[in-house]
Short mmCIF file of C-alpha atoms and ligand atoms in Angstrom, two decimals:
data_model
loop_
_atom_site.label_atom_id
_atom_site.label_comp_id
_atom_site.label_asym_id
_atom_site.label_seq_id
_atom_site.Cartn_x
_atom_site.Cartn_y
_atom_site.Cartn_z
CA MET Q 62 22.41 -6.19 -3.19
CA ALA Q 63 20.08 -3.88 -1.43
CA LYS Q 64 17.02 -5.41 -0.21
CA PHE Q 65 13.28 -3.98 0.33
CA TYR Q 66 11.21 -5.39 2.99
CA CYS Q 67 7.70 -4.10 2.77
CA THR Q 68 4.59 -4.62 4.25
CA THR Q 69 1.02 -3.51 4.54
CA PRO Q 70 -1.51 -3.70 7.42
CA ILE Q 71 -2.94 -7.23 8.03
CA TYR Q 72 -6.58 -6.82 7.38
CA TYR Q 73 -9.70 -8.10 9.63
CA VAL Q 74 -11.47 -10.59 8.53
CA ASN Q 75 -15.01 -9.20 9.45
CA ASP Q 76 -15.95 -7.63 6.06
CA ARG Q 77 -14.55 -7.88 2.24
CA PRO Q 78 -12.00 -5.55 1.17
CA HIS Q 79 -13.26 -2.03 0.52
CA ILE Q 80 -11.01 0.88 -1.57
CA GLY Q 81 -9.62 1.68 1.28
CA HIS Q 82 -8.05 -1.09 2.31
CA ALA Q 83 -7.33 -1.85 -1.63
CA TYR Q 84 -5.44 1.61 -1.37
CA SER Q 85 -2.86 0.76 1.03
CA THR Q 86 -2.37 -2.33 -0.52
CA PHE Q 87 -1.99 -0.75 -4.12
CA ALA Q 88 0.39 1.87 -3.18
CA ALA Q 89 2.64 -0.84 -1.29
CA ASP Q 90 2.93 -2.64 -4.49
CA ALA Q 91 3.55 0.46 -6.44
CA LEU Q 92 6.42 1.14 -4.11
CA VAL Q 93 7.59 -2.21 -4.37
CA THR Q 94 7.63 -2.07 -7.93
CA TRP Q 95 9.87 0.94 -8.36
CA HIS Q 96 12.11 -1.33 -5.98
CA ARG Q 97 12.17 -4.45 -7.86
CA LEU Q 98 12.59 -2.45 -10.76
CA SER Q 99 15.37 -0.97 -9.67
CA GLY Q 100 17.30 -3.81 -9.27
CA GLU Q 101 16.87 -4.64 -5.42
CA SER Q 102 16.08 -7.58 -4.21
CA VAL Q 103 12.40 -7.32 -2.55
CA PHE Q 104 10.13 -8.98 -0.16
CA PHE Q 105 6.41 -7.61 -0.58
CA LEU Q 106 4.29 -9.25 2.86
CA THR Q 107 0.93 -8.61 3.10
CA GLY Q 108 -2.19 -10.84 5.23
CA THR Q 109 -5.22 -10.95 7.24
CA ASP Q 110 -5.52 -10.72 10.80
CA GLU Q 111 -7.50 -13.29 12.17
CA ASN Q 112 -7.41 -13.49 16.03
CA ALA Q 113 -9.68 -10.47 16.58
CA GLN Q 114 -12.41 -10.39 18.81
CA LYS Q 115 -14.42 -9.09 15.96
CA ASN Q 116 -13.91 -11.75 13.57
CA SER Q 117 -15.11 -14.04 16.25
CA GLU Q 118 -18.49 -11.72 16.65
CA ALA Q 119 -18.52 -11.40 12.34
CA ALA Q 120 -18.50 -15.18 12.26
CA ALA Q 121 -21.45 -15.31 14.89
CA LYS Q 122 -23.44 -12.62 13.31
CA ARG Q 123 -23.51 -15.04 10.01
CA LEU Q 124 -24.52 -17.66 11.95
CA GLY Q 125 -27.32 -15.92 13.55
CA VAL Q 126 -25.73 -16.99 17.28
CA THR Q 127 -24.12 -15.21 20.12
CA PRO Q 128 -20.28 -15.40 20.10
CA ALA Q 129 -20.77 -17.50 23.09
CA GLU Q 130 -22.73 -20.15 21.25
CA THR Q 131 -19.85 -20.31 18.16
CA SER Q 132 -17.38 -22.97 18.81
CA ARG Q 133 -13.49 -22.45 17.60
CA ALA Q 134 -13.84 -24.53 14.42
CA GLN Q 135 -16.94 -22.29 13.23
CA VAL Q 136 -14.92 -19.33 13.97
CA GLN Q 137 -11.68 -20.96 12.19
CA ALA Q 138 -14.08 -22.33 9.07
CA TYR Q 139 -15.59 -18.43 8.75
CA VAL Q 140 -11.63 -16.63 9.24
CA ASP Q 141 -10.74 -19.30 6.22
CA GLU Q 142 -13.10 -18.90 4.00
CA MET Q 143 -12.82 -14.83 4.39
CA SER Q 144 -8.83 -14.96 4.49
CA ALA Q 145 -9.80 -16.58 0.74
CA VAL Q 146 -11.79 -13.65 -0.54
CA TRP Q 147 -9.20 -10.90 0.78
CA GLN Q 148 -6.49 -13.38 -1.04
CA ARG Q 149 -8.57 -13.65 -3.91
CA THR Q 150 -9.56 -9.76 -4.29
CA TRP Q 151 -5.84 -8.98 -4.09
CA ASP Q 152 -4.98 -11.51 -6.77
CA THR Q 153 -7.49 -10.13 -8.96
CA LEU Q 154 -6.43 -6.73 -8.52
CA GLY Q 155 -2.66 -7.67 -9.70
CA ILE Q 156 -1.02 -7.30 -6.41
CA ARG Q 157 2.58 -9.35 -6.61
CA TYR Q 158 3.08 -9.80 -2.81
CA ASP Q 159 5.85 -12.61 -1.88
CA ARG Q 160 3.76 -14.03 0.94
CA PHE Q 161 0.40 -13.91 1.99
CA ILE Q 162 0.15 -14.32 5.81
CA ARG Q 163 -2.15 -15.62 8.38
CA THR Q 164 -1.84 -14.98 11.70
CA THR Q 165 -3.93 -18.73 12.19
CA GLU Q 166 -0.74 -20.17 10.52
CA PRO Q 167 0.85 -22.38 12.89
CA ALA Q 168 3.97 -20.75 12.12
CA HIS Q 169 3.19 -17.58 13.25
CA LEU Q 170 1.68 -18.98 16.59
CA ARG Q 171 5.37 -20.81 17.13
CA GLY Q 172 6.91 -17.14 16.01
CA VAL Q 173 4.62 -15.59 18.44
CA GLU Q 174 5.20 -18.00 21.81
CA GLN Q 175 8.80 -17.13 20.82
CA PHE Q 176 8.57 -13.59 20.74
CA ILE Q 177 6.82 -13.63 24.13
CA ALA Q 178 8.71 -15.78 25.79
CA ALA Q 179 11.68 -13.16 24.76
CA VAL Q 180 9.94 -10.55 26.42
CA GLN Q 181 9.14 -12.33 29.49
CA GLU Q 182 12.78 -13.02 29.82
CA ARG Q 183 13.54 -9.54 29.85
CA GLY Q 184 11.08 -9.09 32.73
CA ASP Q 185 8.72 -6.99 31.00
CA ILE Q 186 5.31 -8.97 31.76
CA TYR Q 187 3.98 -9.32 34.87
CA LYS Q 188 -0.03 -10.17 35.83
CA GLY Q 189 -2.12 -7.05 36.82
CA THR Q 190 -6.04 -6.36 37.17
CA TYR Q 191 -7.08 -4.29 34.06
CA ARG Q 192 -10.14 -2.03 34.92
CA GLY Q 193 -11.68 0.25 32.21
CA TRP Q 194 -13.22 -0.37 28.32
CA TYR Q 195 -12.39 -2.18 25.65
CA CYS Q 196 -13.90 -1.29 21.89
CA VAL Q 197 -13.93 -3.88 19.82
CA GLY Q 198 -14.26 -1.91 16.68
CA CYS Q 199 -11.05 -0.65 17.63
CA GLU Q 200 -9.68 -3.96 19.07
CA ALA Q 201 -8.09 -1.72 21.89
CA PHE Q 202 -8.35 -0.56 25.65
CA VAL Q 203 -9.37 3.25 25.44
CA PRO Q 204 -8.76 5.06 28.14
CA GLU Q 205 -12.35 6.61 29.80
CA GLY Q 206 -11.14 10.12 29.05
CA ASP Q 207 -11.15 9.67 25.42
CA LEU Q 208 -14.83 8.43 25.91
CA VAL Q 209 -17.23 10.79 23.98
CA GLU Q 210 -20.78 10.46 25.58
CA GLY Q 211 -19.66 6.85 27.26
CA LYS Q 212 -18.91 6.01 23.54
CA CYS Q 213 -15.79 5.67 21.25
CA ALA Q 214 -15.45 8.43 19.52
CA THR Q 215 -14.43 6.69 16.34
CA HIS Q 216 -16.95 3.56 16.16
CA LEU Q 217 -19.84 5.30 18.09
CA ARG Q 218 -20.22 2.08 20.13
CA VAL Q 219 -20.48 1.59 24.08
CA PRO Q 220 -17.22 -0.08 24.73
CA GLU Q 221 -17.25 -3.01 26.60
CA ARG Q 222 -16.58 -2.58 30.70
CA ILE Q 223 -13.80 -4.81 31.85
CA GLU Q 224 -12.29 -5.70 35.26
CA GLU Q 225 -10.38 -8.77 34.67
CA GLU Q 226 -6.56 -10.40 35.45
CA ASN Q 227 -4.81 -10.63 32.96
CA TYR Q 228 -0.93 -9.97 31.79
CA PHE Q 229 0.62 -6.60 30.95
CA PHE Q 230 3.86 -5.46 29.35
CA ARG Q 231 5.94 -2.68 30.81
CA LEU Q 232 5.22 -0.45 27.91
CA ALA Q 233 5.95 2.49 30.35
CA LYS Q 234 9.21 1.59 30.86
CA TYR Q 235 10.57 2.42 26.90
CA ARG Q 236 9.23 5.67 26.71
CA ASP Q 237 12.85 7.44 27.34
CA ALA Q 238 14.12 4.57 24.54
CA LEU Q 239 11.48 5.71 22.01
CA LEU Q 240 12.03 8.95 22.38
CA ALA Q 241 15.70 8.73 21.79
CA HIS Q 242 15.20 6.54 18.75
CA ILE Q 243 12.77 8.77 17.37
CA GLU Q 244 15.15 11.50 17.34
CA GLN Q 245 18.10 9.72 16.48
CA HIS Q 246 15.93 8.52 13.42
CA PRO Q 247 14.09 10.86 11.62
CA GLU Q 248 13.51 9.30 8.81
CA PHE Q 249 11.45 6.49 11.45
CA ILE Q 250 7.77 7.93 10.91
CA GLN Q 251 6.97 10.00 8.43
CA PRO Q 252 5.09 12.09 7.22
CA GLU Q 253 6.70 14.36 9.86
CA SER Q 254 3.53 15.21 10.76
CA ARG Q 255 2.51 12.06 12.29
CA ARG Q 256 5.66 11.91 13.97
CA ASN Q 257 5.31 15.20 16.30
CA GLU Q 258 2.00 14.14 16.99
CA ILE Q 259 3.52 10.03 18.18
CA VAL Q 260 6.15 12.19 20.36
CA ALA Q 261 3.78 13.89 22.00
CA TYR Q 262 1.37 11.11 22.56
CA ILE Q 263 4.50 9.08 23.80
CA ARG Q 264 6.11 11.73 25.77
CA ASP Q 265 2.57 12.40 27.85
CA HIS Q 266 0.37 9.51 27.40
CA LEU Q 267 2.82 5.94 27.36
CA ALA Q 268 1.34 3.32 30.10
CA ASP Q 269 1.61 -0.07 30.39
CA ILE Q 270 -0.90 -2.10 28.21
CA SER Q 271 -2.76 -5.12 29.29
CA ILE Q 272 -1.98 -7.93 26.41
CA SER Q 273 -4.56 -10.67 27.08
CA ARG Q 274 -7.78 -11.45 27.46
CA PRO Q 275 -9.69 -14.33 28.97
CA MET Q 276 -10.01 -17.07 26.59
CA ARG Q 277 -13.55 -17.53 25.10
CA ASN Q 278 -13.25 -19.45 22.01
CA TRP Q 279 -11.19 -17.65 20.20
CA GLY Q 280 -7.54 -16.30 19.70
CA ILE Q 281 -3.85 -17.56 20.51
CA PRO Q 282 -3.48 -18.94 23.98
CA PHE Q 283 -1.03 -16.98 26.72
CA PRO Q 284 1.91 -19.68 26.41
CA GLY Q 285 2.04 -21.36 29.95
CA ASP Q 286 -1.70 -19.60 30.75
CA PRO Q 287 -4.51 -21.22 28.06
CA ALA Q 288 -7.05 -19.46 29.95
CA GLN Q 289 -6.02 -16.58 28.36
CA ALA Q 290 -5.97 -15.43 24.88
CA VAL Q 291 -3.02 -13.27 23.56
CA TYR Q 292 -4.34 -9.45 23.12
CA VAL Q 293 -4.56 -8.97 19.22
CA TRP Q 294 -2.27 -6.17 18.54
CA PHE Q 295 0.05 -7.82 20.34
CA ASP Q 296 0.24 -10.99 18.00
CA ALA Q 297 -1.06 -9.59 15.13
CA LEU Q 298 1.83 -7.05 14.61
CA GLY Q 299 4.30 -9.86 15.06
CA ASN Q 300 3.23 -11.11 11.77
CA TYR Q 301 5.77 -8.72 9.79
CA LEU Q 302 8.52 -10.51 11.82
CA THR Q 303 6.63 -14.55 11.39
CA GLY Q 304 5.83 -13.10 7.91
CA VAL Q 305 9.87 -13.57 7.02
CA GLY Q 306 10.69 -16.82 9.15
CA TYR Q 307 10.86 -15.32 12.98
CA GLY Q 308 10.81 -18.47 14.82
CA THR Q 309 10.66 -20.83 11.62
CA ASP Q 310 13.75 -19.95 9.58
CA ALA Q 311 16.24 -18.20 11.10
CA ALA Q 312 18.09 -17.45 7.74
CA GLN Q 313 15.11 -16.21 5.91
CA PHE Q 314 14.65 -14.15 8.96
CA ALA Q 315 18.09 -12.75 8.88
CA GLN Q 316 17.94 -11.94 5.36
CA TRP Q 317 14.90 -9.77 5.35
CA TRP Q 318 14.61 -8.13 8.94
CA PRO Q 319 14.43 -5.06 9.61
CA ALA Q 320 11.61 -4.15 7.60
CA ASP Q 321 12.35 -1.59 5.09
CA LEU Q 322 8.94 -0.31 5.26
CA HIS Q 323 6.13 -0.70 6.96
CA LEU Q 324 2.86 1.03 5.01
CA ILE Q 325 -0.14 1.73 7.03
CA GLY Q 326 -2.75 3.83 7.48
CA LYS Q 327 -2.70 7.04 10.02
CA ASP Q 328 -5.37 5.01 12.43
CA ILE Q 329 -3.33 3.45 13.24
CA ILE Q 330 0.01 5.04 13.49
CA LYS Q 331 0.18 4.81 17.77
CA PHE Q 332 0.21 0.87 17.66
CA HIS Q 333 3.08 0.82 15.03
CA CYS Q 334 5.02 3.47 16.17
CA ALA Q 335 4.83 3.24 20.24
CA LEU Q 336 3.72 -0.24 21.16
CA TRP Q 337 5.47 -2.12 18.22
CA PRO Q 338 8.76 -0.54 18.75
CA ALA Q 339 8.87 -1.35 22.13
CA MET Q 340 7.85 -4.45 21.75
CA LEU Q 341 11.10 -5.08 19.83
CA LEU Q 342 13.34 -3.35 21.89
CA SER Q 343 12.09 -5.83 24.63
CA ALA Q 344 12.61 -8.80 22.97
CA GLY Q 345 15.99 -7.57 21.57
CA ILE Q 346 15.13 -7.31 17.56
CA PRO Q 347 16.19 -4.27 15.72
CA LEU Q 348 13.64 -1.93 14.71
CA PRO Q 349 12.21 -1.47 10.97
CA ARG Q 350 13.39 1.06 9.21
CA ARG Q 351 10.66 3.34 8.64
CA VAL Q 352 7.08 3.52 9.07
CA PHE Q 353 4.70 5.72 6.38
CA ALA Q 354 1.07 6.72 7.56
CA HIS Q 355 -1.18 7.66 4.75
CA GLY Q 356 -4.21 9.78 5.04
CA PHE Q 357 -7.68 8.85 4.74
CA PHE Q 358 -10.35 9.06 1.89
CA THR Q 359 -13.75 9.62 2.32
CA ILE Q 360 -16.42 9.11 -0.34
CA ASP Q 361 -17.95 11.87 -2.02
CA GLY Q 362 -17.23 14.22 1.34
CA GLN Q 363 -18.50 11.76 3.23
CA LYS Q 364 -16.95 8.81 5.41
CA MET Q 365 -17.34 5.37 3.71
CA SER Q 366 -19.52 3.49 5.75
CA LYS Q 367 -22.17 0.74 5.53
CA SER Q 368 -25.01 2.66 7.26
CA LEU Q 369 -24.65 4.87 4.38
CA GLY Q 370 -24.25 2.35 1.70
CA ASN Q 371 -21.22 3.95 0.08
CA VAL Q 372 -18.68 1.55 0.45
CA VAL Q 373 -16.64 0.78 -2.95
CA ASP Q 374 -15.84 -2.38 -3.63
CA PRO Q 375 -12.14 -2.26 -5.65
CA VAL Q 376 -13.31 -4.99 -7.47
CA VAL Q 377 -16.25 -3.48 -9.26
CA SER Q 378 -14.45 -0.17 -9.34
CA ALA Q 379 -11.94 -1.93 -11.66
CA GLN Q 380 -14.28 -3.81 -13.88
CA ARG Q 381 -15.85 -0.79 -14.25
CA TYR Q 382 -13.03 1.41 -15.25
CA GLY Q 383 -10.12 -0.88 -15.66
CA LEU Q 384 -7.64 -1.69 -12.85
CA ASP Q 385 -4.45 0.62 -14.27
CA ALA Q 386 -7.53 3.41 -14.57
CA LEU Q 387 -8.33 2.98 -11.01
CA ARG Q 388 -4.82 2.91 -9.75
CA PHE Q 389 -3.80 5.75 -11.67
CA PHE Q 390 -6.91 7.96 -10.43
CA LEU Q 391 -6.06 7.02 -6.62
CA PHE Q 392 -2.43 8.12 -6.92
CA ARG Q 393 -3.27 11.43 -8.91
CA GLU Q 394 -5.97 12.23 -7.13
CA ILE Q 395 -4.73 11.85 -3.44
CA SER Q 396 -1.82 13.31 -1.99
CA PHE Q 397 0.07 10.45 -0.80
CA GLY Q 398 0.29 11.20 3.05
CA GLY Q 399 -2.67 13.29 3.12
CA ASP Q 400 -6.40 12.43 3.61
CA GLY Q 401 -8.63 13.12 0.30
CA ASP Q 402 -11.48 12.20 -1.52
CA PHE Q 403 -13.02 9.38 -3.68
CA SER Q 404 -15.59 10.29 -6.04
CA GLU Q 405 -16.46 8.69 -9.11
CA ALA Q 406 -17.31 11.66 -11.09
CA ARG Q 407 -13.87 12.48 -10.47
CA LEU Q 408 -12.54 9.33 -11.32
CA ALA Q 409 -14.91 9.60 -14.77
CA GLU Q 410 -13.50 13.35 -15.84
CA ARG Q 411 -9.54 11.96 -15.00
CA TYR Q 412 -10.21 8.92 -17.01
CA ALA Q 413 -11.12 11.02 -19.74
CA ALA Q 414 -8.87 14.00 -19.71
CA GLU Q 415 -5.55 12.43 -18.68
CA LEU Q 416 -5.65 8.56 -19.87
CA GLN Q 417 -7.89 8.38 -23.08
CA HIS Q 418 -7.25 11.98 -24.53
CA GLY Q 419 -3.86 12.10 -22.53
CA ILE Q 420 -1.54 9.23 -22.33
CA GLY Q 421 -4.06 7.14 -24.84
CA ASN Q 422 -4.04 9.58 -27.51
CA PHE Q 423 -0.55 10.28 -27.34
CA ALA Q 424 0.47 6.65 -27.83
CA ALA Q 425 -1.92 5.95 -30.39
CA ARG Q 426 -1.02 8.81 -32.40
CA THR Q 427 2.92 8.39 -32.15
CA ILE Q 428 2.47 5.16 -33.24
CA ALA Q 429 -0.22 5.82 -36.15
CA MET Q 430 2.67 8.49 -37.61
CA VAL Q 431 5.23 6.13 -37.20
CA ARG Q 432 3.18 3.31 -38.75
CA LYS Q 433 2.11 6.10 -41.78
CA TYR Q 434 4.92 7.65 -42.57
CA THR Q 435 7.74 5.16 -41.69
CA ASP Q 436 6.19 2.30 -42.74
CA GLY Q 437 6.16 1.49 -38.53
CA ARG Q 438 10.06 1.35 -38.57
CA VAL Q 439 11.50 3.46 -35.82
CA PRO Q 440 13.31 6.06 -37.17
CA ALA Q 441 17.16 6.81 -35.98
CA ILE Q 442 16.72 8.58 -32.50
CA GLY Q 443 19.15 12.06 -32.26
CA ASP Q 444 20.60 13.02 -28.93
CA ARG Q 445 18.50 15.78 -27.89
CA ASN Q 446 17.65 14.63 -24.40
CA LEU Q 447 13.72 15.14 -24.07
CA VAL Q 448 13.44 13.77 -20.78
CA GLY Q 449 15.53 16.14 -19.07
CA ASP Q 450 15.92 15.42 -15.11
CA VAL Q 451 12.51 13.59 -15.23
CA TRP Q 452 14.63 10.29 -13.45
CA ALA Q 453 15.83 11.86 -10.51
CA ARG Q 454 12.53 13.86 -9.71
CA TYR Q 455 10.92 10.71 -10.16
CA ALA Q 456 13.28 8.46 -8.01
CA ASP Q 457 13.55 11.06 -5.38
CA ALA Q 458 9.56 11.33 -4.88
CA PHE Q 459 10.05 7.40 -4.49
CA ASP Q 460 12.51 7.87 -2.01
CA ARG Q 461 10.01 10.26 -0.40
CA ALA Q 462 7.13 7.28 -0.69
CA GLN Q 463 5.58 10.68 -2.44
CA LEU Q 464 3.40 8.53 -4.78
CA HIS Q 465 1.21 11.10 -6.16
CA GLU Q 466 4.76 13.32 -6.68
CA ALA Q 467 6.06 10.55 -9.18
CA LEU Q 468 2.98 10.03 -10.81
CA ALA Q 469 2.50 13.71 -11.83
CA ILE Q 470 6.50 13.34 -12.86
CA ALA Q 471 5.46 10.53 -15.03
CA THR Q 472 2.50 12.39 -16.56
CA GLU Q 473 4.32 15.81 -17.57
CA LEU Q 474 5.53 13.41 -20.42
CA VAL Q 475 2.17 13.77 -22.17
CA ARG Q 476 2.73 17.22 -22.16
CA VAL Q 477 6.00 17.05 -23.25
CA GLY Q 478 5.02 14.96 -26.40
CA ASP Q 479 1.78 16.50 -26.97
CA GLN Q 480 3.54 20.20 -27.70
CA LEU Q 481 6.20 18.75 -29.90
CA ILE Q 482 3.83 16.88 -32.04
CA GLU Q 483 1.80 20.45 -32.08
CA GLN Q 484 5.19 22.56 -32.68
CA GLU Q 485 6.36 20.04 -35.67
CA ARG Q 486 2.91 19.11 -37.01
CA PRO Q 487 4.35 15.72 -38.56
CA TRP Q 488 1.73 15.58 -41.29
CA GLU Q 489 2.47 18.87 -42.67
CA LEU Q 490 6.72 17.78 -42.72
CA ALA Q 491 5.40 14.67 -44.35
CA LYS Q 492 3.28 16.76 -47.04
CA ARG Q 493 6.39 19.14 -47.40
CA GLY Q 494 9.11 16.44 -47.92
CA GLU Q 495 10.72 17.19 -45.14
CA THR Q 496 12.49 13.42 -44.20
CA ASP Q 497 14.81 14.50 -42.13
CA ARG Q 498 13.45 16.75 -39.66
CA LEU Q 499 9.66 14.24 -39.70
CA HIS Q 500 12.42 10.90 -38.86
CA ARG Q 501 13.61 13.08 -36.28
CA VAL Q 502 10.41 13.77 -34.47
CA LEU Q 503 8.71 10.86 -35.17
CA GLY Q 504 12.19 9.15 -33.18
CA GLU Q 505 12.09 11.99 -30.47
CA LEU Q 506 8.24 10.65 -30.02
CA VAL Q 507 8.67 7.32 -29.82
CA GLU Q 508 11.42 7.65 -27.66
CA LEU Q 509 9.50 10.01 -24.93
CA LEU Q 510 6.48 7.26 -25.29
CA ARG Q 511 9.21 4.62 -24.30
CA HIS Q 512 10.32 6.83 -21.07
CA LEU Q 513 6.28 7.57 -20.84
CA ALA Q 514 5.61 3.86 -20.12
CA LEU Q 515 8.13 3.17 -17.93
CA LEU Q 516 7.70 5.62 -15.97
CA HIS Q 517 3.93 4.56 -15.53
CA ALA Q 518 5.58 1.02 -14.44
CA PRO Q 519 4.65 1.11 -10.66
CA PHE Q 520 1.13 2.84 -11.41
CA THR Q 521 -0.50 0.98 -14.91
CA PRO Q 522 1.65 -1.83 -15.04
CA ALA Q 523 -0.79 -3.61 -17.61
CA THR Q 524 -0.63 0.05 -19.82
CA THR Q 525 3.19 -0.03 -19.59
CA ASP Q 526 3.32 -3.63 -20.97
CA ARG Q 527 0.62 -2.74 -24.08
CA ILE Q 528 2.99 0.58 -24.85
CA LEU Q 529 6.58 -1.67 -24.66
CA THR Q 530 4.89 -4.37 -26.77
CA ALA Q 531 4.04 -2.01 -29.23
CA LEU Q 532 7.45 -0.79 -29.68
CA GLY Q 533 9.03 -4.23 -29.73
CA GLN Q 534 10.48 -3.85 -26.30
CA GLU Q 535 8.10 -7.07 -24.49
CA ASP Q 536 11.48 -8.09 -22.83
CA TRP Q 537 12.34 -4.44 -20.85
CA ARG Q 538 11.84 -6.42 -17.46
CA SER Q 539 15.28 -8.62 -18.37
CA HIS Q 540 17.16 -5.06 -18.98
CA ALA Q 541 18.50 -3.31 -16.36
CA TRP Q 542 16.45 -0.23 -15.08
CA THR Q 543 19.32 2.11 -15.17
CA GLU Q 544 20.11 1.14 -18.99
CA LEU Q 545 16.45 1.67 -19.92
CA GLN Q 546 16.12 4.92 -18.47
CA GLN Q 547 19.27 6.50 -20.72
CA TRP Q 548 17.59 8.68 -23.32
CA GLY Q 549 18.95 6.29 -26.49
CA ARG Q 550 18.65 4.04 -29.58
CA ARG Q 551 16.89 1.29 -27.97
CA THR Q 552 13.53 1.24 -30.40
CA GLU Q 553 15.84 2.42 -33.60
CA GLY Q 554 14.88 0.24 -36.84
CA ALA Q 555 12.38 -1.63 -34.69
CA VAL Q 556 8.79 -2.38 -36.34
CA LEU Q 557 6.10 -0.78 -34.58
CA ARG Q 558 3.01 -2.88 -33.74
CA GLU Q 559 -0.13 -2.11 -33.88
CA LEU Q 560 -1.32 -1.07 -30.08
CA PRO Q 561 -4.43 -1.48 -28.51
CA HIS Q 562 -6.94 0.84 -27.49
CA LEU Q 563 -5.64 1.87 -24.12
CA PHE Q 564 -8.71 3.83 -22.52
CA PRO Q 565 -11.68 3.54 -24.79
CA PRO Q 566 -14.57 6.39 -24.06
CA LEU Q 567 -16.19 5.43 -20.94
CA GLU Q 568 -19.91 4.53 -21.14
CA GLY Q 569 -22.63 4.83 -18.93
CA VAL Q 570 -20.47 6.66 -16.08
CA PRO Q 571 -21.54 9.44 -13.87
CA VAL Q 572 -21.00 12.96 -14.80
CA ARG Q 573 -20.30 15.55 -12.56
CA GLY Q 574 -23.49 18.21 -12.18
N1 LIG A 1304 -5.83 -5.44 11.41
C1 LIG A 1304 -5.62 -4.10 11.89
C2 LIG A 1304 -3.68 -3.65 11.08
C3 LIG A 1304 -3.22 -4.74 12.23
S1 LIG A 1304 -1.38 -4.30 10.98
C4 LIG A 1304 -0.27 -5.19 12.47
C5 LIG A 1304 -6.32 -2.95 10.69
N2 LIG A 1304 -6.90 -4.00 10.06
S2 LIG A 1304 -8.23 -3.07 9.08
O1 LIG A 1304 -8.38 -3.95 8.10
O2 LIG A 1304 -9.29 -2.34 9.51
O3 LIG A 1304 -6.80 -2.38 7.74
C6 LIG A 1304 -7.38 -0.75 8.45
C7 LIG A 1304 -6.67 -0.56 6.86
O4 LIG A 1304 -7.18 -0.20 5.89
C8 LIG A 1304 -5.74 1.12 7.54
O5 LIG A 1304 -4.99 1.30 8.43
C9 LIG A 1304 -5.69 1.54 6.34
O6 LIG A 1304 -4.22 1.44 5.63
C10 LIG A 1304 -7.40 0.99 5.68
N3 LIG A 1304 -8.01 1.86 5.28
C11 LIG A 1304 -9.23 1.87 5.91
N4 LIG A 1304 -10.29 2.39 5.65
C12 LIG A 1304 -9.56 3.55 4.65
C13 LIG A 1304 -10.04 4.91 4.19
N5 LIG A 1304 -11.20 5.23 4.45
N6 LIG A 1304 -9.08 5.63 3.48
C14 LIG A 1304 -7.61 5.12 3.27
N7 LIG A 1304 -7.32 3.76 3.81
C15 LIG A 1304 -8.11 3.30 4.66
O7 LIG A 1304 -6.49 -2.11 11.42
#
């Protein structure tokens, strides 16, 4: 059986999840749902990145003391609490992950130690002196030439000046091997525009990298030298291995590795497409099959930031609009892979036009007509296939991780259904007593609605379940997806149930203007 091992970035716990983080996690959930329904065996990993300096700074800030004054136990208590917030958020948002990894878990620590031992054995770690800048916002060493007026261009803060002895990883040694791998595996980095960016970076800028910092009160002790802590990215990237048993469960690791897809945002592509594969090459571990970087979105045209006060909490949005509506909006509005914008006014517009008056209306009308004209019993469904090549195009979009395309294809069926109703006007057929034709049309509408519901499963799972339950198909998950995709007689003779209001009108939400 084919397997699909998919990961999200693991998130820093120095703050609560916002809509950008939820976007990555929803995307992974949609992709994983598609693969799961396709009958593949799936492992979906997400979690929290806890050994970062920014987390210990956030703990200190919360306690109202300096980082130097906080104890390891205090930082641990803080990350315990915050990690639980993240996990609870994904649970509330219906994310069906298989494992939520925390990088402070003993199993992760063991795996990181084993990994560093393998890299050391390869002769790829040496002691040197690092002189330069460290931005805690990036959790990265910043080349002098990248500073703008002495500040990190992303975080607009003056980085820490560092001059210290630490351990280096021979990253530059892997330049040619990385370039060759990328050339031989064009699918490794997607979208393509990002691949070109990374190739140029590897070719022109790859240099050895410091992978330890002096141990303060936080981080994983460097194996054999506890006065140093492992540089956070060197430990965090390893979560993709330790999350499936590296260092603790060889059988599980053999079952899942290599990862089929690392889903990330474009901000962390260098770490995933240069440092990470080089680390794996050094340790003698096969590389992940694919890294897909999606874009970033702004909020009403502005960068999301605490100081602007425009940070969108995904749980609040889900409460206001409904979880399905939120997920639907994100993948309708933003091309997956490109940048975009999130605006509540647009969300409200799409909600009204495409959910309330689109899917909601079509489903309600279809079911109401069957209940009215055939006492709720689904008539015979003819052979005329009204979904055409929709499933083939949909599968192709998913294969390319083009989530917005897949969803756009799914929504096409609303138009097909609405047109059929307008052309045939079932109420007039009923009035004229054209029963055969009326039954044929009603059967076709029900079958269209069934396909429509299935196609929406990765995006609006609760809506899919509600529609399929009304169609008497509540056991749909126990059927083979390939079988469900056939145009056919599944619902014939079923007695339709009342459909709860799928997308009630929104009250008190902003309207553009
Ligand atoms: N801890 C690292 C990742 C380590 S993975 C081994 C990290 N964490 S993070 O909490 O800062 O999350 C970054 C990720 O959040 C981005 O890569 C992206 O997936 C998501 N996003 C954060 N802001 C976003 C937007 N404004 N828009 C879209 N995605 C956003 O980096």
